[in-house]
Coordinates of N, CA and C in Angstrom, one line a residue:
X1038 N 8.8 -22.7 16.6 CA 9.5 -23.9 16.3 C 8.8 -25.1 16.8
X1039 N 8.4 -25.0 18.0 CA 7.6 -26.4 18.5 C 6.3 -26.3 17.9
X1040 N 5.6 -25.5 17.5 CA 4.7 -26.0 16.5 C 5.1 -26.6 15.4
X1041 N 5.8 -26.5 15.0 CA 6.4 -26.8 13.5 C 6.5 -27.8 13.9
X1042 N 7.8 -28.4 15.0 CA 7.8 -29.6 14.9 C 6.8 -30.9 15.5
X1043 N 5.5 -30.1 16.1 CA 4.1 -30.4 16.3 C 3.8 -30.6 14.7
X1044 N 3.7 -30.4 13.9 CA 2.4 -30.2 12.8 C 3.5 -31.7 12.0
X1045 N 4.9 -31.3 11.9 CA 5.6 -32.3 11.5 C 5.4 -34.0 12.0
X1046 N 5.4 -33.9 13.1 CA 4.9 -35.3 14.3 C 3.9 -35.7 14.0
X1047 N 2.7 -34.8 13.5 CA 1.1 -35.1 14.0 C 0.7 -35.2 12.5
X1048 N 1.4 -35.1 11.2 CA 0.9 -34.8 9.8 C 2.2 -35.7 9.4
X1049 N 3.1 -36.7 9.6 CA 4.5 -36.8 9.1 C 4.4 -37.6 7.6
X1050 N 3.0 -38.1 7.9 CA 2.8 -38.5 6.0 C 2.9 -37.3 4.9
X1051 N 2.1 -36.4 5.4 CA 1.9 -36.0 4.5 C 3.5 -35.1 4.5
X1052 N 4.0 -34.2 5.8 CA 5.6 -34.4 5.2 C 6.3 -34.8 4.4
X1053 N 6.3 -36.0 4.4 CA 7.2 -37.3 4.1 C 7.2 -37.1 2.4
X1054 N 5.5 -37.0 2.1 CA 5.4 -36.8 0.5 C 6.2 -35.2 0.4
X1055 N 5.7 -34.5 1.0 CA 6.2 -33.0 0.6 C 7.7 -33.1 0.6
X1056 N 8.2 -33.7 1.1 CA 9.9 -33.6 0.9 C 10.4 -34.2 -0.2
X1057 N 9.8 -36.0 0.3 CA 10.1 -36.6 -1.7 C 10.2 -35.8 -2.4
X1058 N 8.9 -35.1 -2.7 CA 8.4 -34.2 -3.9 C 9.5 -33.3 -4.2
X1059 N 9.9 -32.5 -3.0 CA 10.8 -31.5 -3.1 C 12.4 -32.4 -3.3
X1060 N 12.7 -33.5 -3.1 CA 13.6 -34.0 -3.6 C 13.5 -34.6 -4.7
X1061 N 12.6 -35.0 -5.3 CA 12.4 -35.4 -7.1 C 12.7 -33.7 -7.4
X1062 N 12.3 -32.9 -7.5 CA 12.1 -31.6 -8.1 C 13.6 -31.4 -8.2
X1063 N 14.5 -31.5 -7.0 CA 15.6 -31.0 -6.8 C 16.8 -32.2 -8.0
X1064 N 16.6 -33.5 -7.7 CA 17.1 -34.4 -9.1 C 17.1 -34.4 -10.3
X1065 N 15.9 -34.0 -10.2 CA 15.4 -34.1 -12.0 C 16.2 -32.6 -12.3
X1066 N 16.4 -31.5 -11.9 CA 17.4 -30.4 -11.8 C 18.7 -30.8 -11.8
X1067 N 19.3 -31.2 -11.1 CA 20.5 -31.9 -11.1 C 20.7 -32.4 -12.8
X1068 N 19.6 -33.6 -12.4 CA 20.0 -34.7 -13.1 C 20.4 -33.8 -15.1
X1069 N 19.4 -32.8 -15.3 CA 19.3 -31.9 -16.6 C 20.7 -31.2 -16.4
X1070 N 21.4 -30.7 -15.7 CA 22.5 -29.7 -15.5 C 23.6 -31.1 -15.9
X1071 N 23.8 -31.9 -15.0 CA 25.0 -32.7 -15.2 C 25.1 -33.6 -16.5
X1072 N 23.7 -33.7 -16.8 CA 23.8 -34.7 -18.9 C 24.2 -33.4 -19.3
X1073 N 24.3 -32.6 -19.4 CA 25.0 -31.2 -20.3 C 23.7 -30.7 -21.1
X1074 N 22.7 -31.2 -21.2 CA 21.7 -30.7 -22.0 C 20.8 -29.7 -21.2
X1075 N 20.7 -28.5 -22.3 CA 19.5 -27.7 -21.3 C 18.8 -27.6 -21.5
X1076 N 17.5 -27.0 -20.3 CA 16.3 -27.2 -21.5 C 16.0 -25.9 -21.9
X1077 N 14.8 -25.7 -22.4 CA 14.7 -24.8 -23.0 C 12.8 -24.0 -22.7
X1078 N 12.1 -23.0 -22.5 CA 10.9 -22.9 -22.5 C 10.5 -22.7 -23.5
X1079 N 8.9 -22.7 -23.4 CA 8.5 -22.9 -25.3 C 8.6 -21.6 -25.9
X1080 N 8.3 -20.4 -24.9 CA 9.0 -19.0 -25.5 C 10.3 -19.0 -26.5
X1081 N 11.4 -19.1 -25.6 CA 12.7 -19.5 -25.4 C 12.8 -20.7 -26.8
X1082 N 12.2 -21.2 -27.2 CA 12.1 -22.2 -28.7 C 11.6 -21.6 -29.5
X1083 N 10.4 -20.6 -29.7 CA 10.4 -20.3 -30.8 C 11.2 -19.0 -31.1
X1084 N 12.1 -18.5 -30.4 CA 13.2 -17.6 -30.4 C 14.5 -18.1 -31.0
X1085 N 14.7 -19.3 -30.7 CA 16.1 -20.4 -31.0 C 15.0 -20.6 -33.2
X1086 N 14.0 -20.9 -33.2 CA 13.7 -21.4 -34.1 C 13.8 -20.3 -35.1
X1087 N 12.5 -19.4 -34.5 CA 13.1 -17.9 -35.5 C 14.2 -17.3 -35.5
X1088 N 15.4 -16.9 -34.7 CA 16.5 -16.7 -35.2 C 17.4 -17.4 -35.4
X1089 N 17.5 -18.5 -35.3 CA 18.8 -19.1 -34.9 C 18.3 -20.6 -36.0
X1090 N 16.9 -20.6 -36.5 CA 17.1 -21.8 -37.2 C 17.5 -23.4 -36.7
X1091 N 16.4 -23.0 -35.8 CA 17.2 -24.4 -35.1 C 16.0 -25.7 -35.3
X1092 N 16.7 -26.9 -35.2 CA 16.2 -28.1 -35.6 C 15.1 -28.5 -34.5
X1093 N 13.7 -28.7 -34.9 CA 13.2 -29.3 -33.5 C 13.0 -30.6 -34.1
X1094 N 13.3 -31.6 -33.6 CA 13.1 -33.1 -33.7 C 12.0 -33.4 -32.6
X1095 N 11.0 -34.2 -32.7 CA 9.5 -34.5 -31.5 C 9.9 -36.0 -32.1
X1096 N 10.1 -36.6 -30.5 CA 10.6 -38.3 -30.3 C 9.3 -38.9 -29.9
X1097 N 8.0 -38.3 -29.7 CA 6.9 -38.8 -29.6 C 6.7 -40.1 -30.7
X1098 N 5.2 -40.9 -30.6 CA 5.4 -41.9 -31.9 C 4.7 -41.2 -32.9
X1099 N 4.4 -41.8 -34.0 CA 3.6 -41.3 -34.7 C 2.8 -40.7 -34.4
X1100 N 1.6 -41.8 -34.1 CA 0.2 -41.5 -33.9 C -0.3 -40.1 -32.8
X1101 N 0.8 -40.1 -31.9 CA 0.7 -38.3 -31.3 C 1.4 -37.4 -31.5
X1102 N 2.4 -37.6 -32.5 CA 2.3 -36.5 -33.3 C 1.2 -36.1 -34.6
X1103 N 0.9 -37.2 -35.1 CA 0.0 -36.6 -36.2 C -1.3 -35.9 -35.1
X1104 N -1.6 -36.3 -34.2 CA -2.5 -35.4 -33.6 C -1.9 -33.6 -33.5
X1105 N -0.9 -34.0 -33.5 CA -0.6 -32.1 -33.8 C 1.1 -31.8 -33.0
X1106 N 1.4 -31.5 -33.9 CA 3.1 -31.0 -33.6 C 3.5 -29.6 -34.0
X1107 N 4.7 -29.4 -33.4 CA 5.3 -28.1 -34.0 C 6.0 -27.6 -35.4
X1108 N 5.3 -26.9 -36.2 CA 5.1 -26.5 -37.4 C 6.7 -27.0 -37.9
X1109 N 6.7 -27.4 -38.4 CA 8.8 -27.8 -39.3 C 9.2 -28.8 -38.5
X1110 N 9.0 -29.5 -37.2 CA 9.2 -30.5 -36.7 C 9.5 -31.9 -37.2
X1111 N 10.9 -32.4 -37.0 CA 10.7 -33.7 -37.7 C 10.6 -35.0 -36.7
X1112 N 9.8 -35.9 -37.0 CA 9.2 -37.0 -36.1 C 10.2 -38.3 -36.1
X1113 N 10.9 -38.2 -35.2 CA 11.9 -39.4 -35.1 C 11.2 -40.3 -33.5
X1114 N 10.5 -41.1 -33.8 CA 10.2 -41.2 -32.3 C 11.4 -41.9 -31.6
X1115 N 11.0 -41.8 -30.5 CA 12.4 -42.3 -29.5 C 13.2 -44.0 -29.6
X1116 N 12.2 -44.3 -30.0 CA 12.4 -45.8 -30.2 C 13.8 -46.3 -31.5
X1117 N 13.6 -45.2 -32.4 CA 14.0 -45.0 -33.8 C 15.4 -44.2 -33.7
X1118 N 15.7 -43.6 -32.3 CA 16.8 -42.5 -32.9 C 17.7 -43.0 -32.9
X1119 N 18.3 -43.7 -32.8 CA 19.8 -44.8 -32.7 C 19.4 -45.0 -34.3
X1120 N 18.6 -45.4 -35.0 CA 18.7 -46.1 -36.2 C 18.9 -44.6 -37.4
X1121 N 18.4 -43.2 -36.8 CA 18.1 -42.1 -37.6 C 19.4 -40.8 -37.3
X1122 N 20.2 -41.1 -36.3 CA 21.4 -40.6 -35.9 C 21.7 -40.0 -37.5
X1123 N 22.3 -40.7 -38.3 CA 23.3 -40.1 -39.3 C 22.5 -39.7 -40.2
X1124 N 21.1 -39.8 -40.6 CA 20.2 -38.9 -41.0 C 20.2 -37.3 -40.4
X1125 N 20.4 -37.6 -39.0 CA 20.4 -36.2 -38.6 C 21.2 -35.0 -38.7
X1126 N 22.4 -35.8 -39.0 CA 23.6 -35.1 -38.5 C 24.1 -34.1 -40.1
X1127 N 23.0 -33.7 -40.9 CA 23.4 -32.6 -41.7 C 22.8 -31.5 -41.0
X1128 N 21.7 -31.6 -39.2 CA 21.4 -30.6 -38.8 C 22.7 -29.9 -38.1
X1129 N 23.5 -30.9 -37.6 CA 24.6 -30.5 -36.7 C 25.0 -29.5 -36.7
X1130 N 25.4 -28.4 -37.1 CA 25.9 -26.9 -37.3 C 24.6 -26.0 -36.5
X1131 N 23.5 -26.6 -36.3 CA 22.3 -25.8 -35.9 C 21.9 -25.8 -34.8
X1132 N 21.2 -25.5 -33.9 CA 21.0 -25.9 -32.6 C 19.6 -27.1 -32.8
X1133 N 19.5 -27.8 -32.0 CA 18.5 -29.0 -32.2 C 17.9 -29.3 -31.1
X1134 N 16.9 -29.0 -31.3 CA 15.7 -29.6 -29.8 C 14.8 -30.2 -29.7
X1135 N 15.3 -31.1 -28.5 CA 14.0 -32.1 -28.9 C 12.7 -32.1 -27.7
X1136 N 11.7 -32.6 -28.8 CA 10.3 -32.2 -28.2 C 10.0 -33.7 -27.4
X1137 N 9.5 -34.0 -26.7 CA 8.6 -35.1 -26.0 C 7.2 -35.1 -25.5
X1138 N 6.6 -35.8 -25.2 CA 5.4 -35.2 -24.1 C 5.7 -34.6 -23.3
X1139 N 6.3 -34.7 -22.4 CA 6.3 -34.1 -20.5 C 7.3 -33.5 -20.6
X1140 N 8.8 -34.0 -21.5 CA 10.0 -33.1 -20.9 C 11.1 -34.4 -20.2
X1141 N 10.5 -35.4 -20.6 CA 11.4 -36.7 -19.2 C 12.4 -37.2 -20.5
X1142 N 11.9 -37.7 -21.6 CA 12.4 -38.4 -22.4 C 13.4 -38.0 -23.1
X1143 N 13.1 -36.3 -23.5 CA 13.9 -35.4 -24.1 C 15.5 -35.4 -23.9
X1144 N 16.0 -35.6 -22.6 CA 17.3 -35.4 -22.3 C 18.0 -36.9 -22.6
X1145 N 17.4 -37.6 -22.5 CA 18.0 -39.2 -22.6 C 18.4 -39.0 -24.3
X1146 N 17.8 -38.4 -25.2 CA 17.6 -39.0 -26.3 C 18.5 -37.4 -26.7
X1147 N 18.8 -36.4 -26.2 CA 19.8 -34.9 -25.9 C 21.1 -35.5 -26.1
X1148 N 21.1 -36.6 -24.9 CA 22.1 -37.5 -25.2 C 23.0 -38.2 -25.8
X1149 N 22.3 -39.2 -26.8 CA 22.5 -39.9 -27.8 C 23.1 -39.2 -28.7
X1150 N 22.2 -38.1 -29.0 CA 23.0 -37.0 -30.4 C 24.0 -36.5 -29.7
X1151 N 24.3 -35.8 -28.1 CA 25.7 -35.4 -27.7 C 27.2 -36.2 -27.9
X1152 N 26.4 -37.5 -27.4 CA 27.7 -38.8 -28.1 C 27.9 -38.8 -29.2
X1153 N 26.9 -38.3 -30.7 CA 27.3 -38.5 -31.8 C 28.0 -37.4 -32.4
X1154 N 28.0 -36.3 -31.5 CA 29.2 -35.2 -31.9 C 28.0 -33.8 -32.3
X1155 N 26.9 -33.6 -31.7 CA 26.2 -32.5 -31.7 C 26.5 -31.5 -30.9
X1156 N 26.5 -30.6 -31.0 CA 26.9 -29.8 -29.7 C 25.8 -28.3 -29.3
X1157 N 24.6 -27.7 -30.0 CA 23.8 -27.5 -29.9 C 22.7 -27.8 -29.5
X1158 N 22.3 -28.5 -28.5 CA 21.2 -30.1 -28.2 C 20.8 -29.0 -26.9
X1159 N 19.6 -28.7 -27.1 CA 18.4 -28.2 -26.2 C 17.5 -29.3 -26.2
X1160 N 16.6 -29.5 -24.9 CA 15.4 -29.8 -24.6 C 14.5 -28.6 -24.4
X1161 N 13.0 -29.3 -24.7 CA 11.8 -28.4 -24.3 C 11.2 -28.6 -23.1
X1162 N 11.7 -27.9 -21.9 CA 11.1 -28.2 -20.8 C 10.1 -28.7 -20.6
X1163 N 9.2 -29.6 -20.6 CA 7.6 -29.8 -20.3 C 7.2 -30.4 -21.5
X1164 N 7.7 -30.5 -22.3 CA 7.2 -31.1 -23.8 C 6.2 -30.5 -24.1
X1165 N 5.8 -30.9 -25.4 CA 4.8 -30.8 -26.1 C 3.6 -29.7 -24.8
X1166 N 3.2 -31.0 -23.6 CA 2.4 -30.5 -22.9 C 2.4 -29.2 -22.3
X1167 N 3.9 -28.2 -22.2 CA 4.3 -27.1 -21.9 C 4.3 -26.3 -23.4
X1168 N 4.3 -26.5 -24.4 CA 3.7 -26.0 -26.0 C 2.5 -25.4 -25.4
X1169 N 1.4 -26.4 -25.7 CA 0.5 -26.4 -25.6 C -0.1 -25.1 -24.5
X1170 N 0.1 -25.7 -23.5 CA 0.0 -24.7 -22.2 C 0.2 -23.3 -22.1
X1171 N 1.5 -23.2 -23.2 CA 1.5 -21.9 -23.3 C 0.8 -21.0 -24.4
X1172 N 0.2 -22.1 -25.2 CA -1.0 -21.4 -26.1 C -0.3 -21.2 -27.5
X1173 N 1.1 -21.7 -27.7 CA 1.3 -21.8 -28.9 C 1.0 -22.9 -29.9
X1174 N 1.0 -22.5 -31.0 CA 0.1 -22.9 -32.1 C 0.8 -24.2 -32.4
X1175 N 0.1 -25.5 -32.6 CA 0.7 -26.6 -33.4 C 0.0 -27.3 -34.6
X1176 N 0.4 -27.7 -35.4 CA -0.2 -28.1 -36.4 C -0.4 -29.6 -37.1
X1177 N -1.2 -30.2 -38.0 CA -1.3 -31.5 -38.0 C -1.0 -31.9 -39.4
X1178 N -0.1 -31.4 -39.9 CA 0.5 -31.3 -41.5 C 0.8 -32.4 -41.4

């Protein structure tokens, strides 16, 4: 124990970050449990998609998704979903998830459709860049 709290004393910056870190990790958990939205892994999506037929909406903008998205995906970028809400809502009966880059935007926008009376609303953990990562296929249709 007095080492520990030697290496803590003698290193306390770089502590300091290691704990933040460990308390952003521990929020951003929180923060996805208490909006009601869950996420989802990209496994875990294309399971919801093959059986269950579920909506994936990618809030990215254009221009990165035409670089390459998930095959049936419809492109509402984030900026736009307030104006595309009642468009969407013939998916409502389906499960709907939405894609982003990283995974950050996804729940904010989980959101918006929960207020409009969705009740199926997944996020993709990691967005796009957790797709990718896991080596499933996207396409540039």
């Amino acid at each position: 124990m007095k080492q520990f709290l030697e290496f803590v004393l003698n290193h306390w910056i770089l502590w300091s970050v290691f704990v933040l870190l460990i308390l952003i990790i521990i929020f951003e958990e929180i923060r996805g449990r208490v909006q009601g939205i869950p996420r989802v892994q990209p496994h875990d999506l294309t399971q919801l998609i093959n059986r269950e037929d579920a909506t994936v909406i990618d809030v990215r903008d254009h221009n990165a998704f035409a670089k390459g998205h998930i095959l049936g995906s419809i492109n509402i970028p984030h900026t736009q979903m307030d104006a595309n809400i009642e468009k969407l809502k013939k998916h409502k009966d389906k499960p709907v998830v939405i894609v982003c880059g990283n995974g950050q935007t996804g729940p904010q926008e989980g959101i918006k459709l929960k207020n409009n009376g969705f009740e199926k609303i997944y996020f993709l953990s990691g967005g796009i860049n957790a797709w990718k990562d896991a080596g499933l296929p996207l396409t540039k249709d």
